[in-house]
Amino acid sequence: MGVGKSTVGRRLANRMRLPFVDADTAIEQAAGMTVAEIFARFGEPYFRDGERRVIQRLMDGTPKVIATGGGAFINDETRALILAEATAIWLRAHPDVLAERVGRRDTRPLLRGKDPRKVLAELAAIRNPIYAEAHIHITSNAAPHETTVNAILKAIGHGRHAA
């Protein structure tokens, strides 16, 4: 949350000349409501099930860059699918950096009415060992997004082919 998955993903796709899909946007289109509305109305387990089905549908064998929500990779089925069928990239950042970024908008269901730094630190403690299963680990810091995109391209061996 707040690491720049959508922005970096969109720029990465552009550099690789591939389509980009934000899984949260695809979920919102399929449900006809926002992620926050789905959480509020049906709860997180319902959202995660829909998220898993949408990601499975997106992973149709056609090369593309998919940005998933922070909780998607925590789901055992979703994670197994991603690890088997794709190159999983973990964009990681310190909780303080993330809290500063997400503090700009109140659209994060898991943060509503809570201290972002505390929640993000707790999420990191639980999720980071699972995120560590990703094929590639990239640190996202205060540098421009292009720095992160370049690091990903280098890690996946496409650096010299990128425009």
PDB file of N, CA and C in Angstrom, residues 74-118:
ATOM      1  N   ILE A  74      -0.994 -12.329  -0.389  1.00  0.00           N
ATOM      2  CA  ILE A  74      -1.131 -13.004   0.902  1.00  0.00           C
ATOM      3  C   ILE A  74      -2.036 -14.229   0.767  1.00  0.00           C
ATOM      4  N   ASN A  75      -3.005 -14.163  -0.145  1.00  0.00           N
ATOM      5  CA  ASN A  75      -3.905 -15.290  -0.384  1.00  0.00           C
ATOM      6  C   ASN A  75      -3.110 -16.454  -0.969  1.00  0.00           C
ATOM      7  N   ASP A  76      -3.174 -17.618  -0.317  1.00  0.00           N
ATOM      8  CA  ASP A  76      -2.373 -18.776  -0.742  1.00  0.00           C
ATOM      9  C   ASP A  76      -2.611 -19.157  -2.197  1.00  0.00           C
ATOM     10  N   GLU A  77      -3.875 -19.205  -2.610  1.00  0.00           N
ATOM     11  CA  GLU A  77      -4.198 -19.594  -3.994  1.00  0.00           C
ATOM     12  C   GLU A  77      -3.690 -18.564  -4.989  1.00  0.00           C
ATOM     13  N   THR A  78      -3.928 -17.299  -4.685  1.00  0.00           N
ATOM     14  CA  THR A  78      -3.482 -16.231  -5.586  1.00  0.00           C
ATOM     15  C   THR A  78      -1.963 -16.236  -5.699  1.00  0.00           C
ATOM     16  N   ARG A  79      -1.283 -16.361  -4.566  1.00  0.00           N
ATOM     17  CA  ARG A  79       0.189 -16.377  -4.562  1.00  0.00           C
ATOM     18  C   ARG A  79       0.725 -17.560  -5.371  1.00  0.00           C
ATOM     19  N   ALA A  80       0.146 -18.733  -5.184  1.00  0.00           N
ATOM     20  CA  ALA A  80       0.599 -19.921  -5.929  1.00  0.00           C
ATOM     21  C   ALA A  80       0.429 -19.711  -7.431  1.00  0.00           C
ATOM     22  N   LEU A  81      -0.678 -19.129  -7.826  1.00  0.00           N
ATOM     23  CA  LEU A  81      -0.932 -18.844  -9.239  1.00  0.00           C
ATOM     24  C   LEU A  81       0.104 -17.865  -9.788  1.00  0.00           C
ATOM     25  N   ILE A  82       0.331 -16.787  -9.061  1.00  0.00           N
ATOM     26  CA  ILE A  82       1.288 -15.768  -9.512  1.00  0.00           C
ATOM     27  C   ILE A  82       2.691 -16.356  -9.610  1.00  0.00           C
ATOM     28  N   LEU A  83       3.109 -17.093  -8.590  1.00  0.00           N
ATOM     29  CA  LEU A  83       4.464 -17.659  -8.595  1.00  0.00           C
ATOM     30  C   LEU A  83       4.651 -18.686  -9.708  1.00  0.00           C
ATOM     31  N   ALA A  84       3.594 -19.409 -10.048  1.00  0.00           N
ATOM     32  CA  ALA A  84       3.694 -20.434 -11.087  1.00  0.00           C
ATOM     33  C   ALA A  84       3.598 -19.866 -12.496  1.00  0.00           C
ATOM     34  N   GLU A  85       2.820 -18.801 -12.662  1.00  0.00           N
ATOM     35  CA  GLU A  85       2.502 -18.321 -14.010  1.00  0.00           C
ATOM     36  C   GLU A  85       3.125 -16.987 -14.389  1.00  0.00           C
ATOM     37  N   ALA A  86       3.806 -16.328 -13.451  1.00  0.00           N
ATOM     38  CA  ALA A  86       4.292 -14.974 -13.726  1.00  0.00           C
ATOM     39  C   ALA A  86       5.624 -14.732 -13.027  1.00  0.00           C
ATOM     40  N   THR A  87       6.176 -13.573 -13.279  1.00  0.00           N
ATOM     41  CA  THR A  87       7.334 -13.115 -12.524  1.00  0.00           C
ATOM     42  C   THR A  87       6.810 -12.148 -11.467  1.00  0.00           C
ATOM     43  N   ALA A  88       6.893 -12.562 -10.226  1.00  0.00           N
ATOM     44  CA  ALA A  88       6.398 -11.739  -9.122  1.00  0.00           C
ATOM     45  C   ALA A  88       7.487 -10.768  -8.682  1.00  0.00           C
ATOM     46  N   ILE A  89       7.122  -9.496  -8.608  1.00  0.00           N
ATOM     47  CA  ILE A  89       8.058  -8.463  -8.189  1.00  0.00           C
ATOM     48  C   ILE A  89       7.518  -7.812  -6.922  1.00  0.00           C
ATOM     49  N   TRP A  90       8.318  -7.843  -5.869  1.00  0.00           N
ATOM     50  CA  TRP A  90       7.952  -7.205  -4.606  1.00  0.00           C
ATOM     51  C   TRP A  90       8.578  -5.827  -4.575  1.00  0.00           C
ATOM     52  N   LEU A  91       7.743  -4.790  -4.626  1.00  0.00           N
ATOM     53  CA  LEU A  91       8.201  -3.418  -4.431  1.00  0.00           C
ATOM     54  C   LEU A  91       8.098  -3.161  -2.936  1.00  0.00           C
ATOM     55  N   ARG A  92       9.232  -2.995  -2.286  1.00  0.00           N
ATOM     56  CA  ARG A  92       9.219  -2.824  -0.834  1.00  0.00           C
ATOM     57  C   ARG A  92       9.687  -1.425  -0.462  1.00  0.00           C
ATOM     58  N   ALA A  93       9.152  -0.955   0.657  1.00  0.00           N
ATOM     59  CA  ALA A  93       9.542   0.356   1.184  1.00  0.00           C
ATOM     60  C   ALA A  93       9.334   0.339   2.689  1.00  0.00           C
ATOM     61  N   HIS A  94      10.057   1.189   3.379  1.00  0.00           N
ATOM     62  CA  HIS A  94       9.934   1.301   4.832  1.00  0.00           C
ATOM     63  C   HIS A  94       8.533   1.822   5.175  1.00  0.00           C
ATOM     64  N   PRO A  95       7.917   1.307   6.242  1.00  0.00           N
ATOM     65  CA  PRO A  95       6.580   1.776   6.632  1.00  0.00           C
ATOM     66  C   PRO A  95       6.469   3.292   6.788  1.00  0.00           C
ATOM     67  N   ASP A  96       7.531   3.974   7.234  1.00  0.00           N
ATOM     68  CA  ASP A  96       7.482   5.436   7.364  1.00  0.00           C
ATOM     69  C   ASP A  96       7.311   6.098   5.997  1.00  0.00           C
ATOM     70  N   VAL A  97       8.005   5.576   4.992  1.00  0.00           N
ATOM     71  CA  VAL A  97       7.885   6.103   3.621  1.00  0.00           C
ATOM     72  C   VAL A  97       6.470   5.870   3.112  1.00  0.00           C
ATOM     73  N   LEU A  98       5.959   4.667   3.337  1.00  0.00           N
ATOM     74  CA  LEU A  98       4.611   4.327   2.883  1.00  0.00           C
ATOM     75  C   LEU A  98       3.557   5.193   3.576  1.00  0.00           C
ATOM     76  N   ALA A  99       3.700   5.385   4.881  1.00  0.00           N
ATOM     77  CA  ALA A  99       2.729   6.186   5.638  1.00  0.00           C
ATOM     78  C   ALA A  99       2.681   7.615   5.120  1.00  0.00           C
ATOM     79  N   GLU A 100       3.850   8.160   4.794  1.00  0.00           N
ATOM     80  CA  GLU A 100       3.890   9.520   4.257  1.00  0.00           C
ATOM     81  C   GLU A 100       3.166   9.570   2.915  1.00  0.00           C
ATOM     82  N   ARG A 101       3.323   8.553   2.098  1.00  0.00           N
ATOM     83  CA  ARG A 101       2.680   8.522   0.777  1.00  0.00           C
ATOM     84  C   ARG A 101       1.168   8.342   0.884  1.00  0.00           C
ATOM     85  N   VAL A 102       0.718   7.393   1.692  1.00  0.00           N
ATOM     86  CA  VAL A 102      -0.723   7.108   1.766  1.00  0.00           C
ATOM     87  C   VAL A 102      -1.483   8.153   2.563  1.00  0.00           C
ATOM     88  N   GLY A 103      -0.775   8.950   3.358  1.00  0.00           N
ATOM     89  CA  GLY A 103      -1.425   9.989   4.141  1.00  0.00           C
ATOM     90  C   GLY A 103      -2.051  11.076   3.292  1.00  0.00           C
ATOM     91  N   ARG A 104      -1.732  11.093   2.021  1.00  0.00           N
ATOM     92  CA  ARG A 104      -2.239  12.144   1.125  1.00  0.00           C
ATOM     93  C   ARG A 104      -3.698  11.921   0.719  1.00  0.00           C
ATOM     94  N   ARG A 105      -4.178  10.659   0.814  1.00  0.00           N
ATOM     95  CA  ARG A 105      -5.559  10.347   0.406  1.00  0.00           C
ATOM     96  C   ARG A 105      -6.194   9.407   1.427  1.00  0.00           C
ATOM     97  N   ASP A 106      -7.502   9.565   1.645  1.00  0.00           N
ATOM     98  CA  ASP A 106      -8.210   8.699   2.592  1.00  0.00           C
ATOM     99  C   ASP A 106      -9.035   7.663   1.823  1.00  0.00           C
ATOM    100  N   THR A 107      -8.379   6.905   0.959  1.00  0.00           N
ATOM    101  CA  THR A 107      -9.100   5.927   0.142  1.00  0.00           C
ATOM    102  C   THR A 107      -8.714   4.496   0.479  1.00  0.00           C
ATOM    103  N   ARG A 108      -7.938   4.280   1.518  1.00  0.00           N
ATOM    104  CA  ARG A 108      -7.435   2.947   1.862  1.00  0.00           C
ATOM    105  C   ARG A 108      -8.301   2.331   2.960  1.00  0.00           C
ATOM    106  N   PRO A 109      -9.096   1.293   2.624  1.00  0.00           N
ATOM    107  CA  PRO A 109      -9.994   0.712   3.621  1.00  0.00           C
ATOM    108  C   PRO A 109      -9.299   0.214   4.887  1.00  0.00           C
ATOM    109  N   LEU A 110      -8.107  -0.339   4.749  1.00  0.00           N
ATOM    110  CA  LEU A 110      -7.419  -0.887   5.921  1.00  0.00           C
ATOM    111  C   LEU A 110      -6.859   0.192   6.842  1.00  0.00           C
ATOM    112  N   LEU A 111      -6.849   1.446   6.352  1.00  0.00           N
ATOM    113  CA  LEU A 111      -6.280   2.538   7.151  1.00  0.00           C
ATOM    114  C   LEU A 111      -7.327   3.481   7.727  1.00  0.00           C
ATOM    115  N   ARG A 112      -8.582   3.341   7.317  1.00  0.00           N
ATOM    116  CA  ARG A 112      -9.633   4.273   7.731  1.00  0.00           C
ATOM    117  C   ARG A 112      -9.679   4.462   9.239  1.00  0.00           C
ATOM    118  N   GLY A 113      -9.494   5.707   9.673  1.00  0.00           N
ATOM    119  CA  GLY A 113      -9.601   6.055  11.079  1.00  0.00           C
ATOM    120  C   GLY A 113      -8.489   5.506  11.963  1.00  0.00           C
ATOM    121  N   LYS A 114      -7.381   5.094  11.367  1.00  0.00           N
ATOM    122  CA  LYS A 114      -6.281   4.508  12.143  1.00  0.00           C
ATOM    123  C   LYS A 114      -4.983   5.263  11.871  1.00  0.00           C
ATOM    124  N   ASP A 115      -3.969   4.992  12.675  1.00  0.00           N
ATOM    125  CA  ASP A 115      -2.641   5.581  12.492  1.00  0.00           C
ATOM    126  C   ASP A 115      -1.932   4.818  11.371  1.00  0.00           C
ATOM    127  N   PRO A 116      -1.727   5.457  10.212  1.00  0.00           N
ATOM    128  CA  PRO A 116      -1.131   4.750   9.071  1.00  0.00           C
ATOM    129  C   PRO A 116       0.216   4.096   9.383  1.00  0.00           C
ATOM    130  N   ARG A 117       1.094   4.788  10.114  1.00  0.00           N
ATOM    131  CA  ARG A 117       2.413   4.214  10.418  1.00  0.00           C
ATOM    132  C   ARG A 117       2.285   2.919  11.210  1.00  0.00           C
ATOM    133  N   LYS A 118       1.390   2.924  12.195  1.00  0.00           N
ATOM    134  CA  LYS A 118       1.188   1.750  13.042  1.00  0.00           C
ATOM    135  C   LYS A 118       0.617   0.591  12.214  1.00  0.00           C
TER     136      LYS A 118
END
